[in-house]
Amino acid sequence: MAPLARRVLAAARALTTPLLPEDFVSVWRPLRSKRAPGARVVDVRHETGDATTLLLRPGAPLPAHRPGQFVGLGVQVDGVWTWRSYSITSRPGDPLLAVTVTAVPGGLVSTRLAHGTRPGTLVRISEPAGDFTLPAATPEKLLFVTAGSGITPVMGMLRTLAATQPAVLEGAVHVHSDRTAADVVFGPELRAVAARTGLRLVERHTATAGRLDPDSLTDLVPDWAAREAWACGPTEMLDDLTDHWARAGDPAALHVERFRPPTWDDATGTGGRVTFAASGVSADAAEGQPLMAAGEAAGALLPAGCRMGICHTCVGPLRSGAVRDLITGDTHDTAGEAVRTCVSAPLGDVTIDL
Ligand code: FES
């Protein structure tokens, strides 16, 4: 930012506190707010009864994603911005960013996005994040194992490989498990990619063949241990595969993507008053309650993305006090240290520069 623009922004901040200029921008031009970037839903594509692809045009360019990564989408539920992470299913460079949302039973956000989104809807969006990606040099022998909505990050990979390195798919195997053929998200496209590239697509329909487990995977893909594998699906399947690779294969050759909120064992002793200095909001956090959750409950508009400690969108510098990172268990008590507010709980009174 030019020095003059910086001075004008600083003056505007002083005049508009406790709201920041970015907050006014988010009202006037919601898609371009830096604090809470937005995207417009340009089109909606119903894939199956439960799965819907949203084609998004971000208000400001996002960093290029790598196939397999996700973005956080924020929607307002009862006046509170609520976020979930969804895999990007479009290719890098596509004119619109596609995410595919599967409505899960009882899932307020996923159901609203999958069944209640119309073209023109505005959502908030975080930058692409996640390590469930292919390496720069694509391995020669690939294996994808997916089930249900776990197809979504892999679909982003397959679309990209089919367009840029179709020869790599010729020797690749994709085992996908779903209830029936009609339930397979992107089913017709997957079958077309397989027919066009030589990808060996193995569909396992659980309504008739039962759940995919390591034994059946071994039967279906006898050379599984010689392949570099990417797996996404229900926790039980991923746990089974992780054990299997640890027991009989190379654990480093298995990459898994899990979408679930973080859990933490030891939040004992946490809790306190958190002050968000830039927002001018203070809140009392209960034991185990992250800074972000406490601040939002008190009305603070905070930067947020995955809410799982992955994307670092929520990071703010610690001004005073101490926090415990609930995932790593580490204590941060040095002024200026970067704190992930979504997974950090206060240890007494804390001030964060957000
Ligand atoms: S919101 Fe992603 S790390 Fe906190």
CSV table of C-alpha atoms and ligand atoms in Angstrom, one decimal:
chain,number,residue,atom,x,y,z
A,1,MET,CA,0.0,0.0,0.0
A,2,ALA,CA,1.3,3.5,-0.9
A,3,PRO,CA,2.4,5.7,2.1
A,4,LEU,CA,-0.4,8.2,1.5
A,5,ALA,CA,-3.0,5.5,1.3
A,6,ARG,CA,-1.6,4.0,4.5
A,7,ARG,CA,-1.9,7.4,6.3
A,8,VAL,CA,-5.5,7.8,5.0
A,9,LEU,CA,-6.4,4.4,6.2
A,10,ALA,CA,-4.8,5.0,9.6
A,11,ALA,CA,-6.8,8.2,10.0
A,12,ALA,CA,-10.0,6.4,8.9
A,13,ARG,CA,-9.3,3.7,11.5
A,14,ALA,CA,-9.0,6.3,14.2
A,15,LEU,CA,-12.3,8.0,13.2
A,16,THR,CA,-14.3,4.8,12.8
A,17,THR,CA,-13.2,2.8,15.8
A,18,PRO,CA,-14.5,0.5,17.1
A,19,LEU,CA,-15.6,-0.4,13.6
A,20,LEU,CA,-12.8,-0.6,11.1
A,21,PRO,CA,-12.9,0.9,7.6
A,22,GLU,CA,-12.9,-2.6,6.3
A,23,ASP,CA,-16.2,-3.1,8.1
A,24,PHE,CA,-17.8,-0.3,6.2
A,25,VAL,CA,-16.3,-1.7,3.0
A,26,SER,CA,-17.9,-5.0,3.8
A,27,VAL,CA,-21.3,-3.3,3.9
A,28,TRP,CA,-20.9,-1.2,0.8
A,29,ARG,CA,-18.8,-3.7,-1.3
A,30,PRO,CA,-19.2,-7.0,0.6
A,31,LEU,CA,-17.3,-8.9,-2.1
A,32,ARG,CA,-14.1,-6.8,-1.7
A,33,SER,CA,-13.7,-6.6,2.0
A,34,LYS,CA,-10.2,-7.7,3.0
A,35,ARG,CA,-11.3,-8.6,6.5
A,36,ALA,CA,-14.2,-10.8,5.4
A,37,PRO,CA,-13.7,-11.6,1.7
A,38,GLY,CA,-16.8,-12.6,-0.2
A,39,ALA,CA,-17.8,-14.5,-3.2
A,40,ARG,CA,-21.0,-14.6,-5.3
A,41,VAL,CA,-22.6,-17.8,-6.3
A,42,VAL,CA,-22.9,-17.6,-10.0
A,43,ASP,CA,-24.4,-21.0,-10.7
A,44,VAL,CA,-25.7,-24.0,-8.8
A,45,ARG,CA,-25.3,-27.6,-10.2
A,46,HIS,CA,-27.2,-30.4,-8.5
A,47,GLU,CA,-25.0,-33.5,-8.7
A,48,THR,CA,-27.1,-36.0,-6.7
A,49,GLY,CA,-30.0,-35.7,-4.3
A,50,ASP,CA,-27.6,-34.5,-1.5
A,51,ALA,CA,-24.6,-33.1,-3.3
A,52,THR,CA,-24.6,-29.7,-5.0
A,53,THR,CA,-21.8,-27.8,-6.7
A,54,LEU,CA,-21.6,-24.1,-6.2
A,55,LEU,CA,-19.8,-22.1,-8.8
A,56,LEU,CA,-18.3,-19.1,-7.2
A,57,ARG,CA,-16.8,-15.8,-8.3
A,58,PRO,CA,-14.7,-14.3,-5.5
A,59,GLY,CA,-14.9,-10.6,-5.2
A,60,ALA,CA,-11.1,-10.3,-5.1
A,61,PRO,CA,-8.7,-12.8,-6.6
A,62,LEU,CA,-7.8,-15.6,-4.2
A,63,PRO,CA,-4.3,-17.2,-4.3
A,64,ALA,CA,-4.2,-20.1,-6.8
A,65,HIS,CA,-5.2,-23.3,-5.3
A,66,ARG,CA,-3.6,-26.7,-5.6
A,67,PRO,CA,-5.9,-29.6,-6.6
A,68,GLY,CA,-7.1,-31.3,-3.4
A,69,GLN,CA,-7.2,-28.1,-1.3
A,70,PHE,CA,-10.3,-26.7,0.3
A,71,VAL,CA,-11.8,-23.3,1.1
A,72,GLY,CA,-13.8,-22.2,4.1
A,73,LEU,CA,-17.3,-20.9,3.3
A,74,GLY,CA,-19.1,-18.7,5.7
A,75,VAL,CA,-22.9,-18.2,5.8
A,76,GLN,CA,-25.1,-16.5,8.3
A,77,VAL,CA,-27.1,-18.8,10.5
A,78,ASP,CA,-29.4,-16.9,13.0
A,79,GLY,CA,-27.3,-13.8,12.6
A,80,VAL,CA,-23.9,-15.5,13.3
A,81,TRP,CA,-21.4,-16.2,10.6
A,82,THR,CA,-20.9,-19.9,10.5
A,83,TRP,CA,-18.1,-21.6,8.6
A,84,ARG,CA,-17.4,-24.9,7.1
A,85,SER,CA,-14.6,-26.2,4.9
A,86,TYR,CA,-15.3,-27.6,1.4
A,87,SER,CA,-13.0,-29.1,-1.2
A,88,ILE,CA,-12.4,-27.3,-4.4
A,89,THR,CA,-13.5,-29.4,-7.3
A,90,SER,CA,-12.6,-27.0,-10.2
A,91,ARG,CA,-9.1,-26.9,-11.7
A,92,PRO,CA,-6.6,-24.1,-11.0
A,93,GLY,CA,-7.2,-21.4,-13.6
A,94,ASP,CA,-10.8,-22.2,-14.3
A,95,PRO,CA,-12.9,-19.0,-14.6
A,96,LEU,CA,-15.1,-19.9,-11.6
A,97,LEU,CA,-14.2,-21.7,-8.4
A,98,ALA,CA,-16.3,-24.8,-7.8
A,99,VAL,CA,-16.9,-26.3,-4.4
A,100,THR,CA,-19.2,-29.3,-3.9
A,101,VAL,CA,-21.3,-29.5,-0.8
A,102,THR,CA,-23.0,-32.6,0.5
A,103,ALA,CA,-25.9,-32.1,2.9
A,104,VAL,CA,-25.2,-34.1,6.0
A,105,PRO,CA,-28.1,-35.1,8.3
A,106,GLY,CA,-28.5,-32.4,10.9
A,107,GLY,CA,-25.9,-30.2,9.3
A,108,LEU,CA,-27.4,-26.7,9.3
A,109,VAL,CA,-24.7,-25.1,7.0
A,110,SER,CA,-24.3,-28.0,4.6
A,111,THR,CA,-28.0,-28.4,4.2
A,112,ARG,CA,-28.5,-24.7,3.6
A,113,LEU,CA,-25.7,-24.6,1.1
A,114,ALA,CA,-26.6,-27.8,-0.7
A,115,HIS,CA,-30.4,-27.3,-0.9
A,116,GLY,CA,-31.1,-23.6,-0.3
A,117,THR,CA,-28.5,-21.7,-2.3
A,118,ARG,CA,-29.6,-19.7,-5.3
A,119,PRO,CA,-27.5,-18.0,-8.0
A,120,GLY,CA,-26.7,-14.5,-6.7
A,121,THR,CA,-26.2,-15.6,-3.1
A,122,LEU,CA,-23.2,-14.0,-1.3
A,123,VAL,CA,-21.0,-16.1,0.9
A,124,ARG,CA,-17.8,-15.4,2.7
A,125,ILE,CA,-14.8,-17.3,1.6
A,126,SER,CA,-11.3,-18.1,3.0
A,127,GLU,CA,-8.1,-18.6,1.0
A,128,PRO,CA,-7.4,-22.1,-0.3
A,129,ALA,CA,-5.6,-24.3,2.3
A,130,GLY,CA,-4.7,-27.9,3.0
A,131,ASP,CA,-1.9,-30.4,2.4
A,132,PHE,CA,-4.0,-33.1,0.7
A,133,THR,CA,-2.4,-32.4,-2.6
A,134,LEU,CA,-0.3,-34.2,-5.2
A,135,PRO,CA,3.5,-33.5,-5.1
A,136,ALA,CA,5.1,-31.4,-7.9
A,137,ALA,CA,6.4,-34.6,-9.5
A,138,THR,CA,3.4,-36.8,-9.9
A,139,PRO,CA,4.1,-40.4,-8.8
A,140,GLU,CA,4.0,-43.0,-11.5
A,141,LYS,CA,1.7,-45.4,-9.6
A,142,LEU,CA,-1.3,-43.6,-8.1
A,143,LEU,CA,-4.1,-45.0,-6.0
A,144,PHE,CA,-7.2,-43.0,-4.9
A,145,VAL,CA,-9.5,-44.5,-2.3
A,146,THR,CA,-12.7,-42.5,-1.7
A,147,ALA,CA,-16.1,-43.0,-0.3
A,148,GLY,CA,-19.2,-40.9,-0.4
A,149,SER,CA,-18.5,-37.1,-0.4
A,150,GLY,CA,-14.8,-38.0,0.0
A,151,ILE,CA,-14.7,-38.0,-3.8
A,152,THR,CA,-14.6,-34.2,-3.8
A,153,PRO,CA,-10.9,-33.4,-3.2
A,154,VAL,CA,-9.9,-36.2,-5.5
A,155,MET,CA,-12.3,-35.0,-8.2
A,156,GLY,CA,-10.2,-31.8,-8.2
A,157,MET,CA,-7.1,-33.8,-8.7
A,158,LEU,CA,-8.6,-36.1,-11.4
A,159,ARG,CA,-10.0,-33.2,-13.4
A,160,THR,CA,-6.6,-31.5,-13.3
A,161,LEU,CA,-4.6,-34.6,-14.2
A,162,ALA,CA,-7.1,-35.5,-17.0
A,163,ALA,CA,-6.5,-32.1,-18.5
A,164,THR,CA,-2.8,-31.7,-18.0
A,165,GLN,CA,-1.2,-35.1,-17.6
A,166,PRO,CA,-3.7,-37.7,-18.9
A,167,ALA,CA,-0.9,-40.3,-19.3
A,168,VAL,CA,-0.4,-40.4,-15.6
A,169,LEU,CA,-4.0,-41.7,-15.2
A,170,GLU,CA,-3.4,-44.6,-17.5
A,171,GLY,CA,-1.8,-46.6,-14.8
A,172,ALA,CA,-3.7,-45.2,-11.9
A,173,VAL,CA,-6.5,-46.9,-9.9
A,174,HIS,CA,-9.4,-45.2,-8.2
A,175,VAL,CA,-11.6,-47.3,-5.8
A,176,HIS,CA,-14.7,-45.4,-4.9
A,177,SER,CA,-17.4,-46.7,-2.5
A,178,ASP,CA,-20.9,-45.4,-2.4
A,179,ARG,CA,-24.4,-46.9,-1.7
A,180,THR,CA,-25.5,-47.3,-5.3
A,181,ALA,CA,-24.3,-46.3,-8.7
A,182,ALA,CA,-26.8,-43.5,-8.7
A,183,ASP,CA,-25.4,-42.1,-5.4
A,184,VAL,CA,-21.9,-41.6,-6.8
A,185,VAL,CA,-21.2,-37.9,-7.0
A,186,PHE,CA,-19.7,-37.1,-10.4
A,187,GLY,CA,-20.5,-40.7,-11.4
A,188,PRO,CA,-21.0,-40.1,-15.2
A,189,GLU,CA,-17.9,-37.8,-15.3
A,190,LEU,CA,-15.7,-40.3,-13.4
A,191,ARG,CA,-16.7,-43.1,-15.8
A,192,ALA,CA,-16.0,-40.8,-18.8
A,193,VAL,CA,-12.6,-39.9,-17.4
A,194,ALA,CA,-11.8,-43.6,-16.9
A,195,ALA,CA,-12.9,-44.5,-20.4
A,196,ARG,CA,-10.9,-41.6,-21.9
A,197,THR,CA,-7.7,-41.9,-20.0
A,198,GLY,CA,-7.4,-45.6,-19.0
A,199,LEU,CA,-7.8,-44.8,-15.3
A,200,ARG,CA,-9.0,-48.0,-13.7
A,201,LEU,CA,-12.1,-47.0,-11.8
A,202,VAL,CA,-13.5,-49.6,-9.4
A,203,GLU,CA,-16.9,-48.7,-8.0
A,204,ARG,CA,-18.0,-50.6,-4.9
A,205,HIS,CA,-21.7,-50.2,-4.2
A,206,THR,CA,-22.2,-50.8,-0.5
A,207,ALA,CA,-25.9,-51.6,-0.8
A,208,THR,CA,-25.0,-54.9,-2.4
A,209,ALA,CA,-21.2,-55.4,-1.8
A,210,GLY,CA,-20.8,-54.1,1.8
A,211,ARG,CA,-18.4,-51.6,3.2
A,212,LEU,CA,-14.9,-51.2,1.7
A,213,ASP,CA,-12.3,-52.5,4.2
A,214,PRO,CA,-8.6,-53.2,3.8
A,215,ASP,CA,-9.1,-56.8,2.9
A,216,SER,CA,-11.4,-56.0,0.1
A,217,LEU,CA,-9.1,-53.2,-1.0
A,218,THR,CA,-6.2,-55.8,-1.2
A,219,ASP,CA,-8.4,-58.0,-3.3
A,220,LEU,CA,-9.4,-55.2,-5.6
A,221,VAL,CA,-5.9,-53.7,-5.9
A,222,PRO,CA,-3.3,-56.4,-5.2
A,223,ASP,CA,-0.3,-54.0,-5.8
A,224,TRP,CA,-1.7,-51.3,-3.4
A,225,ALA,CA,1.5,-51.3,-1.4
A,226,ALA,CA,3.5,-50.3,-4.5
A,227,ARG,CA,1.3,-47.2,-5.0
A,228,GLU,CA,1.2,-43.7,-3.5
A,229,ALA,CA,-2.3,-43.4,-2.2
A,230,TRP,CA,-4.7,-40.5,-1.5
A,231,ALA,CA,-7.8,-41.4,0.6
A,232,CYS,CA,-10.8,-39.4,1.7
A,233,GLY,CA,-14.0,-40.6,3.2
A,234,PRO,CA,-15.6,-41.5,6.5
A,235,THR,CA,-13.4,-41.6,9.6
A,236,GLU,CA,-13.9,-45.3,10.1
A,237,MET,CA,-12.6,-46.1,6.6
A,238,LEU,CA,-9.6,-43.7,7.0
A,239,ASP,CA,-8.7,-45.2,10.4
A,240,ASP,CA,-8.8,-48.7,8.9
A,241,LEU,CA,-6.6,-47.6,6.0
A,242,THR,CA,-4.2,-45.8,8.2
A,243,ASP,CA,-3.8,-49.0,10.4
A,244,HIS,CA,-3.5,-51.1,7.2
A,245,TRP,CA,-0.7,-49.0,5.7
A,246,ALA,CA,1.0,-48.8,9.1
A,247,ARG,CA,0.9,-52.6,9.5
A,248,ALA,CA,1.6,-53.8,6.0
A,249,GLY,CA,2.7,-50.9,3.8
A,250,ASP,CA,4.6,-47.6,4.0
A,251,PRO,CA,2.7,-45.2,6.1
A,252,ALA,CA,4.3,-42.2,4.4
A,253,ALA,CA,2.8,-43.4,1.1
A,254,LEU,CA,-0.8,-42.9,2.4
A,255,HIS,CA,-2.2,-39.4,2.4
A,256,VAL,CA,-5.6,-38.9,4.1
A,257,GLU,CA,-8.0,-36.0,4.3
A,258,ARG,CA,-10.3,-35.8,7.3
A,259,PHE,CA,-13.0,-33.2,7.6
A,260,ARG,CA,-13.9,-33.0,11.2
A,261,PRO,CA,-13.7,-30.3,13.9
A,262,PRO,CA,-10.5,-30.5,16.0
A,263,THR,CA,-10.8,-32.3,19.4
A,264,TRP,CA,-8.6,-31.6,22.3
A,265,ASP,CA,-8.0,-33.7,25.4
A,266,ASP,CA,-6.6,-31.2,27.9
A,267,ALA,CA,-8.3,-27.8,28.2
A,268,THR,CA,-7.9,-27.9,32.0
A,269,GLY,CA,-7.1,-24.5,33.5
A,270,THR,CA,-8.0,-22.5,30.4
A,271,GLY,CA,-10.5,-19.7,30.4
A,272,GLY,CA,-10.4,-16.0,31.1
A,273,ARG,CA,-11.3,-12.6,29.7
A,274,VAL,CA,-10.2,-12.0,26.1
A,275,THR,CA,-10.0,-8.5,24.6
A,276,PHE,CA,-9.8,-8.0,20.9
A,277,ALA,CA,-8.0,-4.7,20.8
A,278,ALA,CA,-8.8,-3.7,17.2
A,279,SER,CA,-12.4,-4.7,17.4
A,280,GLY,CA,-13.0,-3.2,20.8
A,281,VAL,CA,-14.8,-6.3,22.0
A,282,SER,CA,-14.1,-8.2,25.3
A,283,ALA,CA,-15.6,-11.5,26.2
A,284,ASP,CA,-15.3,-14.2,28.9
A,285,ALA,CA,-14.2,-17.5,27.5
A,286,ALA,CA,-15.2,-20.6,29.4
A,287,GLU,CA,-12.8,-23.5,30.0
A,288,GLY,CA,-11.9,-25.0,26.7
A,289,GLN,CA,-13.6,-22.3,24.7
A,290,PRO,CA,-11.3,-20.9,21.9
A,291,LEU,CA,-10.7,-17.1,21.7
A,292,MET,CA,-12.6,-16.9,18.4
A,293,ALA,CA,-15.7,-18.6,19.7
A,294,ALA,CA,-15.8,-16.4,22.7
A,295,GLY,CA,-15.3,-13.2,20.7
A,296,GLU,CA,-17.9,-14.1,18.1
A,297,ALA,CA,-20.4,-14.9,20.8
A,298,ALA,CA,-19.9,-11.3,22.0
A,299,GLY,CA,-20.4,-9.9,18.5
A,300,ALA,CA,-16.8,-9.5,17.3
A,301,LEU,CA,-16.3,-9.8,13.5
A,302,LEU,CA,-13.1,-11.8,13.4
A,303,PRO,CA,-11.1,-13.2,10.5
A,304,ALA,CA,-11.9,-16.9,10.1
A,305,GLY,CA,-11.5,-19.7,7.7
A,306,CYS,CA,-11.4,-23.4,8.4
A,307,ARG,CA,-11.9,-23.2,12.2
A,308,MET,CA,-9.9,-26.3,12.5
A,309,GLY,CA,-6.4,-24.9,13.0
A,310,ILE,CA,-5.4,-25.5,9.4
A,311,CYS,CA,-5.6,-22.3,7.3
A,312,HIS,CA,-4.1,-19.7,9.6
A,313,THR,CA,-6.7,-17.1,8.4
A,314,CYS,CA,-7.6,-16.4,12.0
A,315,VAL,CA,-4.1,-15.6,13.3
A,316,GLY,CA,-3.6,-12.5,15.4
A,317,PRO,CA,-0.7,-11.2,17.4
A,318,LEU,CA,-0.8,-11.6,21.1
A,319,ARG,CA,-0.5,-8.2,22.9
A,320,SER,CA,-0.6,-9.5,26.5
A,321,GLY,CA,-1.4,-12.5,28.6
A,322,ALA,CA,-1.0,-16.2,27.7
A,323,VAL,CA,-3.0,-18.7,25.6
A,324,ARG,CA,-2.8,-22.5,25.2
A,325,ASP,CA,-3.0,-23.9,21.7
A,326,LEU,CA,-5.5,-26.6,22.2
A,327,ILE,CA,-4.2,-28.8,19.4
A,328,THR,CA,-0.5,-28.8,20.2
A,329,GLY,CA,-0.8,-28.1,24.0
A,330,ASP,CA,1.8,-25.3,23.6
A,331,THR,CA,1.6,-22.2,25.7
A,332,HIS,CA,2.2,-18.8,24.0
A,333,ASP,CA,2.9,-15.9,26.3
A,334,THR,CA,5.3,-13.7,24.3
A,335,ALA,CA,4.0,-10.3,23.1
A,336,GLY,CA,3.8,-10.3,19.3
A,337,GLU,CA,3.5,-14.1,19.0
A,338,ALA,CA,1.0,-15.3,16.3
A,339,VAL,CA,-2.0,-17.0,17.8
A,340,ARG,CA,-4.5,-19.2,16.0
A,341,THR,CA,-7.6,-17.8,17.6
A,342,CYS,CA,-9.9,-20.7,16.5
A,343,VAL,CA,-8.0,-23.3,18.5
A,344,SER,CA,-6.4,-21.3,21.3
A,345,ALA,CA,-7.9,-20.8,24.7
A,346,PRO,CA,-6.9,-18.0,27.1
A,347,LEU,CA,-5.0,-18.7,30.3
A,348,GLY,CA,-6.4,-15.8,32.3
A,349,ASP,CA,-6.7,-12.3,30.9
A,350,VAL,CA,-5.5,-11.9,27.3
A,351,THR,CA,-5.4,-9.2,24.7
A,352,ILE,CA,-5.1,-9.9,21.0
A,353,ASP,CA,-4.5,-7.4,18.3
A,354,LEU,CA,-7.5,-8.2,16.2
B,1,FES,S1,-9.6,-20.4,11.0
B,1,FES,FE1,-8.2,-21.7,10.0
B,1,FES,S2,-6.6,-21.8,11.4
B,1,FES,FE2,-8.1,-20.7,12.5
